[in-house]
Amino acid sequence: MSRWWQEGVVYQVYPRSFQDANGDGVGDLAGVLSRLDYLSEVLGVDAVWLSPFYPSPMADFGYDVADYCGVDPLFGDLADFDRLLAECHRRGLRLIVDLVANHTSDRHPWFADSRASRLSPRRDWYAWSDPAPDGGPPNNWQSVFGGSAWEWDEATGQCYLHSFLAEQPDLNWRNPAAREAVYGVMRFWLDRGVDGFRIDVADFLMKDPARRDDLPPESAERPRSRAHPDLHGVFREMRSLLDGYSPPRLAVGEIHEDDLGVWASYYGEGDELHLPFNFSLLHAAWGAGEVRRRVEAVEAALPAPAWPNWVLGNHDEPRLASRVGAGAARAAAMLLLTLRGTPTLYYGDELGLPQATIPPERQQDPFGRRVPGRGRDGCRTPMLWDRGPSAGFCPPGVEPWLPLGPGAEERGVEAQLADPRSLLNLYRALLALRRASPSLHRGDYRALAVAPEGCFAYRRRAAGSPGFVVALNFTSTAGKVEGIAGRVALSTGMDRQGETAAGRLRLGPGEGVVVEERGP
Ligand code: GLC
């Protein structure tokens, strides 16, 4: 029997950028609450994943948490959170929150305590090491944000590990008390009623216990600074905690892992993560052959009961519409919402928001400030709602924290709802069709051999329900797919209907079509 997180669609809200209710130019929880009807009724998604809203010095916009059990005043307070959760549930929407478990802020009291003295009871909650004999860092591990992953602490004469910014010291997951403390945080939110967690950089939690150097990237050896097999034990503990709730709550993990065998291992035997994020298509060169190869590889790598999931955008990656090109964004939407597995949709991708170019003086992302060209601001611009000032993101006269992306007038929700063939209306139609069709939300997947080069076609079918064939043309020339008999249920142009003629489907350049097959 499938469950909500298998049949449903998850929508990621980056709270800074969704809706500003209190007029400070930064989105907040009350803003998200005011837009829930859009999510549940207008768009038609099933769950919201909220990026961090916890008290934070904002060195990494909330991925540096100073208090796991509160709400940063920028976003509201716990009462706002409880209202948001209750209003989600009243609409049948689930709410998933971010669990930033690998590191805290350097301002978190746990770290202040750990840093205070080598004898502090919490010293071992973080990863401290003596410097190398020459006074340099203890090993060659690199921060994802550039430079050594070690920071020298003058007062206690040791270095602490930070896989990200120096303001984000890594917790030591080998310390049982630190581990228990994070499980306590999980219980805090679960007891409030959240439906699950998206575990931030989940595969960083366990590192090589001997802290040996990483080998050069070309080496066949696995990294030592992350993804140690002891992770499985942590994921099993988290899972049993989540399974202890009724109904069981969801574990989604942020896992960037090129080795699909290792990625799939994080499902465990159905006792680890429900959904280790699958970023395979985020990094695909956008062509039929490559996309098909990646989809087939993911399907083949999954252990039997594991349920796939697909991601085409998030707050760390260049915007989908700019990656694949505006013309291909429609077929990409069809792909995301018709493959077998749970899709996670990034706010604004349903509007085709492009990657914005942010002028240097308005850049915010610490990653971009440290490593020019790597800034993530361009995919975090404000959501566009209407034709008013600041596109309805914040009240008139208020400057949004990041400038609006290009074309705000015609790209907003209001403008797109008025255009029956807009990208937003295509997303709505795809979501409605998916929801109404068991074959699409829980059926099998099989690639069709008949597609000509440049096209990718597959069948989705659940027992007792009409099957569907999805055919996508990735090229800029027309293509013909044979062997498809049925009724056009939806096309990316939203401009065709009727039966396929003699089992043949002609696809325009960049076009995608969902065909409902005859009979169950
Ligand atoms: C994850 C988040 C990213 C953050 C990093 C460090 O990759 O998605 O935004 O900067 O973790 O917490």
XYZ file of N, CA and C and ligand atoms in Angstrom, residues 60 63 103 145 164 168 198 200-201 254 315-316 376 380, ligand 1:
54
model
N 24.963 31.382 7.091
C 24.584 30.597 5.911
C 23.055 30.562 5.805
N 21.246 27.861 7.821
C 21.885 26.544 7.910
C 23.017 26.589 8.957
N 26.067 20.141 11.616
C 26.796 21.227 12.274
C 25.808 22.155 12.954
N 32.861 24.968 1.227
C 32.845 26.378 0.844
C 34.250 26.939 0.601
N 31.673 23.043 6.386
C 31.157 24.189 5.628
C 31.878 25.444 6.155
N 30.174 27.230 11.142
C 29.332 26.032 11.180
C 30.152 24.819 11.655
N 13.837 16.881 6.451
C 14.813 16.820 5.367
C 16.150 17.013 6.086
N 19.769 17.780 6.459
C 20.771 18.543 5.719
C 22.085 17.760 5.630
N 22.727 17.834 4.471
C 23.992 17.117 4.207
C 24.105 15.812 5.033
N 19.519 14.757 2.406
C 20.289 15.392 1.338
C 21.568 14.591 1.133
N 17.547 25.250 -3.516
C 18.120 26.551 -3.183
C 19.642 26.598 -3.308
N 20.239 25.500 -3.755
C 21.696 25.462 -3.917
C 22.121 25.388 -5.382
N 24.771 31.438 -4.617
C 23.474 30.795 -4.836
C 22.311 31.779 -4.793
N 17.510 32.225 -5.508
C 16.777 32.482 -4.261
C 16.008 33.801 -4.329
C 23.132 22.027 2.457
C 22.170 23.161 2.243
C 22.952 24.377 1.897
C 23.872 24.711 3.049
C 24.739 23.513 3.401
C 25.389 23.674 4.727
O 23.813 21.694 1.319
O 21.232 22.797 1.263
O 22.138 25.469 1.580
O 24.683 25.782 2.719
O 23.986 22.341 3.508
O 24.446 23.545 5.744
